Amino acid sequence: MQNHRKINGWDWFDYDELESTNDLALELSARPDITKAVITAVRQTKGRGRTGRTWVSIEGNLFMSLLLKFELKDNAALVFMVSLALLEVIKKISPTADVKLKWPNDVLVNNKKVSGILLEKGEADFIIVGIGVNLVAAPNTPDLLYPAICLQEVGINIDRSKLLIKYLNCFDKLYQQWYNKGYEAIAGQWIKNAKGVGEAIAIRTPKEIIKGRFVGIDYSGRILLNKDDNIEAISAGDVFFE
Ligand code: BTN
């Protein structure tokens, strides 16, 4: 079953079950009447994560995909806005919660991953932002790349619809800031909330593990590592803290 509702200019399509909310977003991106939509599902049977991994989709958690028009050149801003918006929502609900960002777009609570974000291309100039948030349960399989946590574990009890509405609100505000002030306004807030700035980290890329000191992010959203006093910019990989 599917429900449709409008919230603050977003078309919200909520399903009982989907294979992946990102797949439905891709279908909707071909529709001429859609400009800005969010797709959610109570159950997701084939959730996917970054680099072909599976996203373990436990019922009660939030699975959503934003479908919006965004130019490819501004992708870096979008990547940081989507994770910042979630950090802000969690901090609003629980101001003392230990929430940090992990490059490129993970949100950590108590140093464990509470969400995952997967950007994909839609039709024409649509971008699909798939976001999974662990609300009531976190996967606990031995093959997990990074330890996971859910919001309930830190005393935050919120259902997926309420979280979604708060999230869209924060995202819209950040979008306005980006629109009015540009990438730097977003990148500045992102780095302030990032874990491990100035510290030794390791980045696992498909080819190698690169170690260095995390010194910042650049205009394309790449992470900057100081490696033997040379600055290296890396565009994709998984960060691990030393
Ligand atoms: C990651 O690997 O960290 C990204 C995970 C993204 C999961 C979300 S859940 C909603 C959307 N639908 C999917 O199939 N994946 C994303």
Tab-separated table of C-alpha atoms and ligand atoms in Angstrom:
chain	number	residue	atom	x	y	z
A	1	MET	CA	0.000	0.000	0.000
A	2	GLN	CA	1.087	3.512	-0.700
A	3	ASN	CA	0.250	6.816	0.987
A	4	HIS	CA	0.890	10.199	-0.534
A	5	ARG	CA	1.076	13.487	1.322
A	6	LYS	CA	2.640	16.917	0.817
A	7	ILE	CA	5.032	18.329	3.414
A	8	ASN	CA	6.644	21.733	2.878
A	9	GLY	CA	6.779	21.348	-0.883
A	10	TRP	CA	7.969	17.707	-0.766
A	11	ASP	CA	5.811	14.946	-2.252
A	12	TRP	CA	6.015	12.186	0.346
A	13	PHE	CA	5.302	8.641	-0.844
A	14	ASP	CA	5.167	6.121	1.978
A	15	TYR	CA	5.014	2.372	1.214
A	16	ASP	CA	4.467	-0.684	3.386
A	17	GLU	CA	7.172	-2.569	1.531
A	18	LEU	CA	9.710	-1.862	-1.197
A	19	GLU	CA	12.805	-3.641	-2.402
A	20	SER	CA	14.737	-0.378	-2.118
A	21	THR	CA	13.445	3.174	-1.670
A	22	ASN	CA	16.225	4.275	-4.043
A	23	ASP	CA	14.713	2.108	-6.844
A	24	LEU	CA	11.313	3.719	-6.425
A	25	ALA	CA	12.977	7.149	-6.411
A	26	LEU	CA	14.626	6.273	-9.733
A	27	GLU	CA	11.221	5.362	-11.224
A	28	LEU	CA	9.679	8.597	-9.952
A	29	SER	CA	12.534	10.649	-11.400
A	30	ALA	CA	11.115	9.887	-14.862
A	31	ARG	CA	7.773	11.487	-13.987
A	32	PRO	CA	7.342	15.028	-15.292
A	33	ASP	CA	5.108	16.142	-12.398
A	34	ILE	CA	7.737	15.454	-9.706
A	35	THR	CA	10.163	18.190	-8.642
A	36	LYS	CA	11.043	17.259	-5.059
A	37	ALA	CA	9.994	13.996	-3.418
A	38	VAL	CA	10.752	11.734	-0.507
A	39	ILE	CA	10.078	8.014	-0.574
A	40	THR	CA	9.878	5.889	2.573
A	41	ALA	CA	9.044	2.257	3.293
A	42	VAL	CA	8.164	0.427	6.478
A	43	ARG	CA	9.980	-2.642	5.156
A	44	GLN	CA	12.843	-2.728	2.686
A	45	THR	CA	13.673	-6.162	1.284
A	46	LYS	CA	16.748	-5.389	-0.849
A	47	GLY	CA	18.324	-2.336	0.799
A	48	ARG	CA	21.712	-1.513	-0.622
A	49	GLY	CA	24.679	0.347	0.779
A	50	ARG	CA	27.786	1.947	-0.662
A	51	THR	CA	30.132	-0.015	-2.940
A	52	GLY	CA	27.631	-2.785	-3.600
A	53	ARG	CA	27.162	-3.724	0.055
A	54	THR	CA	23.793	-4.793	1.501
A	55	TRP	CA	22.023	-2.432	3.885
A	56	VAL	CA	20.511	-4.581	6.614
A	57	SER	CA	16.984	-3.155	6.829
A	58	ILE	CA	15.435	-3.983	10.194
A	59	GLU	CA	11.741	-3.091	10.511
A	60	GLY	CA	11.173	-0.041	12.729
A	61	ASN	CA	14.209	1.774	11.323
A	62	LEU	CA	13.883	4.591	8.812
A	63	PHE	CA	14.509	3.952	5.112
A	64	MET	CA	14.091	7.011	2.959
A	65	SER	CA	15.199	8.418	-0.364
A	66	LEU	CA	15.191	12.091	-1.236
A	67	LEU	CA	14.676	12.836	-4.891
A	68	LEU	CA	15.725	16.328	-5.862
A	69	LYS	CA	17.294	18.307	-8.665
A	70	PHE	CA	20.922	19.089	-8.064
A	71	GLU	CA	23.739	19.879	-10.424
A	72	LEU	CA	26.598	17.399	-10.363
A	73	LYS	CA	29.110	20.179	-9.701
A	74	ASP	CA	27.384	20.911	-6.376
A	75	ASN	CA	27.410	17.315	-5.206
A	76	ALA	CA	29.978	17.964	-2.497
A	77	ALA	CA	27.624	20.413	-0.778
A	78	LEU	CA	24.787	17.905	-0.994
A	79	VAL	CA	26.885	15.071	0.461
A	80	PHE	CA	27.704	17.184	3.513
A	81	MET	CA	24.210	18.700	3.882
A	82	VAL	CA	22.490	15.338	4.105
A	83	SER	CA	24.630	14.105	6.999
A	84	LEU	CA	24.688	17.498	8.751
A	85	ALA	CA	20.885	17.613	8.682
A	86	LEU	CA	20.690	14.282	10.505
A	87	LEU	CA	23.296	15.356	13.062
A	88	GLU	CA	21.260	18.505	13.747
A	89	VAL	CA	18.023	16.550	14.166
A	90	ILE	CA	19.624	14.187	16.691
A	91	LYS	CA	21.175	17.088	18.598
A	92	LYS	CA	17.837	18.910	18.686
A	93	ILE	CA	16.120	15.868	20.178
A	94	SER	CA	18.967	15.124	22.575
A	95	PRO	CA	21.357	18.080	23.017
A	96	THR	CA	23.842	16.074	25.089
A	97	ALA	CA	24.118	13.156	22.668
A	98	ASP	CA	27.613	12.423	21.368
A	99	VAL	CA	27.038	12.892	17.621
A	100	LYS	CA	29.828	13.248	15.077
A	101	LEU	CA	30.283	13.052	11.325
A	102	LYS	CA	32.561	10.628	9.527
A	103	TRP	CA	33.690	11.419	5.999
A	104	PRO	CA	32.112	11.337	3.538
A	105	ASN	CA	28.591	11.139	4.926
A	106	ASP	CA	28.211	8.848	7.928
A	107	VAL	CA	26.670	9.981	11.189
A	108	LEU	CA	28.159	8.493	14.362
A	109	VAL	CA	26.577	8.312	17.800
A	110	ASN	CA	28.943	7.245	20.598
A	111	ASN	CA	31.479	6.608	17.813
A	112	LYS	CA	29.270	4.021	16.132
A	113	LYS	CA	27.430	4.299	12.860
A	114	VAL	CA	23.756	5.252	13.263
A	115	SER	CA	23.010	5.890	9.608
A	116	GLY	CA	24.198	5.327	6.098
A	117	ILE	CA	23.790	7.517	3.047
A	118	LEU	CA	23.929	6.408	-0.566
A	119	LEU	CA	23.855	8.929	-3.420
A	120	GLU	CA	22.769	7.707	-6.847
A	121	LYS	CA	21.903	9.404	-10.115
A	122	GLY	CA	18.275	9.678	-11.186
A	123	GLU	CA	16.845	10.542	-14.612
A	124	ALA	CA	17.847	13.913	-16.135
A	125	ASP	CA	19.270	16.173	-13.406
A	126	PHE	CA	17.720	14.331	-10.481
A	127	ILE	CA	19.877	13.050	-7.630
A	128	ILE	CA	18.698	10.309	-5.302
A	129	VAL	CA	19.846	10.460	-1.699
A	130	GLY	CA	19.124	7.192	0.091
A	131	ILE	CA	19.297	7.442	3.865
A	132	GLY	CA	18.985	4.638	6.375
A	133	VAL	CA	18.702	5.563	10.048
A	134	ASN	CA	18.891	2.941	12.796
A	135	LEU	CA	16.043	3.930	15.107
A	136	VAL	CA	15.135	0.763	17.007
A	137	ALA	CA	17.819	-1.755	16.067
A	138	ALA	CA	21.338	-1.892	14.705
A	139	PRO	CA	22.765	-4.726	12.624
A	140	ASN	CA	25.164	-6.884	14.523
A	141	THR	CA	26.630	-9.198	11.887
A	142	PRO	CA	30.344	-10.143	12.030
A	143	ASP	CA	30.969	-8.768	8.516
A	144	LEU	CA	30.070	-5.182	9.513
A	145	LEU	CA	32.714	-2.751	8.280
A	146	TYR	CA	32.085	-0.367	11.162
A	147	PRO	CA	30.280	-0.896	14.511
A	148	ALA	CA	26.631	0.176	14.452
A	149	ILE	CA	24.229	1.647	16.990
A	150	CYS	CA	20.570	2.678	17.075
A	151	LEU	CA	18.991	5.790	18.567
A	152	GLN	CA	16.916	3.777	21.024
A	153	GLU	CA	20.142	2.520	22.613
A	154	VAL	CA	20.985	6.083	23.654
A	155	GLY	CA	17.494	6.830	24.965
A	156	ILE	CA	16.135	8.510	21.833
A	157	ASN	CA	12.700	7.101	21.040
A	158	ILE	CA	11.230	8.572	17.898
A	159	ASP	CA	9.177	6.987	15.151
A	160	ARG	CA	10.202	7.128	11.509
A	161	SER	CA	7.518	9.618	10.399
A	162	LYS	CA	8.379	12.159	13.104
A	163	LEU	CA	12.072	11.823	12.371
A	164	LEU	CA	11.437	12.249	8.664
A	165	ILE	CA	9.491	15.495	9.171
A	166	LYS	CA	12.198	16.930	11.459
A	167	TYR	CA	14.858	15.813	8.989
A	168	LEU	CA	13.227	17.551	6.018
A	169	ASN	CA	12.935	20.711	8.077
A	170	CYS	CA	16.667	20.732	8.919
A	171	PHE	CA	17.620	19.754	5.385
A	172	ASP	CA	15.529	22.620	3.914
A	173	LYS	CA	17.251	25.118	6.243
A	174	LEU	CA	20.721	23.905	5.278
A	175	TYR	CA	19.703	23.977	1.624
A	176	GLN	CA	18.726	27.663	2.031
A	177	GLN	CA	22.078	28.416	3.692
A	178	TRP	CA	23.907	26.724	0.852
A	179	TYR	CA	21.775	28.580	-1.710
A	180	ASN	CA	22.399	31.972	-0.057
A	181	LYS	CA	25.982	31.579	1.162
A	182	GLY	CA	27.503	28.775	-0.888
A	183	TYR	CA	29.554	25.658	-0.254
A	184	GLU	CA	31.834	27.180	2.394
A	185	ALA	CA	28.968	27.738	4.819
A	186	ILE	CA	28.110	24.048	4.663
A	187	ALA	CA	31.694	22.736	4.610
A	188	GLY	CA	32.507	24.897	7.660
A	189	GLN	CA	29.674	23.394	9.706
A	190	TRP	CA	30.528	19.900	8.513
A	191	ILE	CA	34.176	20.115	9.572
A	192	LYS	CA	33.230	21.567	12.985
A	193	ASN	CA	31.261	18.390	13.665
A	194	ALA	CA	33.638	15.911	12.058
A	195	LYS	CA	35.395	13.251	14.109
A	196	GLY	CA	39.169	13.010	14.027
A	197	VAL	CA	40.171	16.383	12.571
A	198	GLY	CA	43.904	16.872	13.201
A	199	GLU	CA	44.295	13.223	14.113
A	200	ALA	CA	45.828	10.165	12.467
A	201	ILE	CA	43.326	8.230	10.356
A	202	ALA	CA	43.368	5.498	7.746
A	203	ILE	CA	41.342	5.442	4.546
A	204	ARG	CA	40.576	2.156	2.862
A	205	THR	CA	40.162	2.585	-0.884
A	206	PRO	CA	39.517	-0.312	-3.288
A	207	LYS	CA	43.258	-0.291	-4.067
A	208	GLU	CA	45.068	0.482	-0.826
A	209	ILE	CA	45.022	1.759	2.728
A	210	ILE	CA	46.243	5.347	3.018
A	211	LYS	CA	47.337	6.674	6.401
A	212	GLY	CA	47.843	10.282	7.374
A	213	ARG	CA	46.608	13.198	9.481
A	214	PHE	CA	43.074	14.380	8.667
A	215	VAL	CA	43.513	18.099	7.912
A	216	GLY	CA	40.301	19.081	6.096
A	217	ILE	CA	38.047	18.774	3.074
A	218	ASP	CA	38.344	20.576	-0.244
A	219	TYR	CA	35.945	22.243	-2.696
A	220	SER	CA	35.099	18.934	-4.361
A	221	GLY	CA	34.319	17.305	-1.023
A	222	ARG	CA	37.540	15.273	-1.033
A	223	ILE	CA	39.194	14.476	2.283
A	224	LEU	CA	42.651	15.994	2.806
A	225	LEU	CA	45.342	13.951	4.488
A	226	ASN	CA	48.740	15.198	5.532
A	227	LYS	CA	51.094	12.376	4.650
A	228	ASP	CA	54.774	13.049	5.401
A	229	ASP	CA	54.081	16.791	4.995
A	230	ASN	CA	52.413	16.367	1.624
A	231	ILE	CA	48.703	16.994	1.298
A	232	GLU	CA	46.865	14.188	-0.433
A	233	ALA	CA	43.222	14.611	-1.562
A	234	ILE	CA	41.162	11.414	-1.605
A	235	SER	CA	37.776	11.217	-3.290
A	236	ALA	CA	36.427	7.823	-2.172
A	237	GLY	CA	37.046	5.332	0.598
A	238	ASP	CA	36.129	4.214	4.101
A	239	VAL	CA	37.618	6.117	7.016
A	240	PHE	CA	38.927	4.355	10.111
A	241	PHE	CA	40.184	6.176	13.177
A	242	GLU	CA	43.571	5.064	14.517
B	1	BTN	C1	25.957	2.933	3.408
B	1	BTN	O1	26.499	1.974	2.858
B	1	BTN	O2	26.385	3.403	4.466
B	1	BTN	C2	24.748	3.563	2.766
B	1	BTN	C3	23.473	2.895	3.168
B	1	BTN	C4	22.231	3.532	2.570
B	1	BTN	C5	20.969	2.808	2.973
B	1	BTN	C6	19.736	3.504	2.509
B	1	BTN	S1	18.264	2.867	3.231
B	1	BTN	C7	17.284	3.816	2.158
B	1	BTN	C8	17.958	3.770	0.803
B	1	BTN	N1	17.543	2.599	0.070
B	1	BTN	C9	18.552	1.741	-0.145
B	1	BTN	O3	18.467	0.659	-0.755
B	1	BTN	N2	19.687	2.228	0.389
B	1	BTN	C10	19.467	3.515	1.016
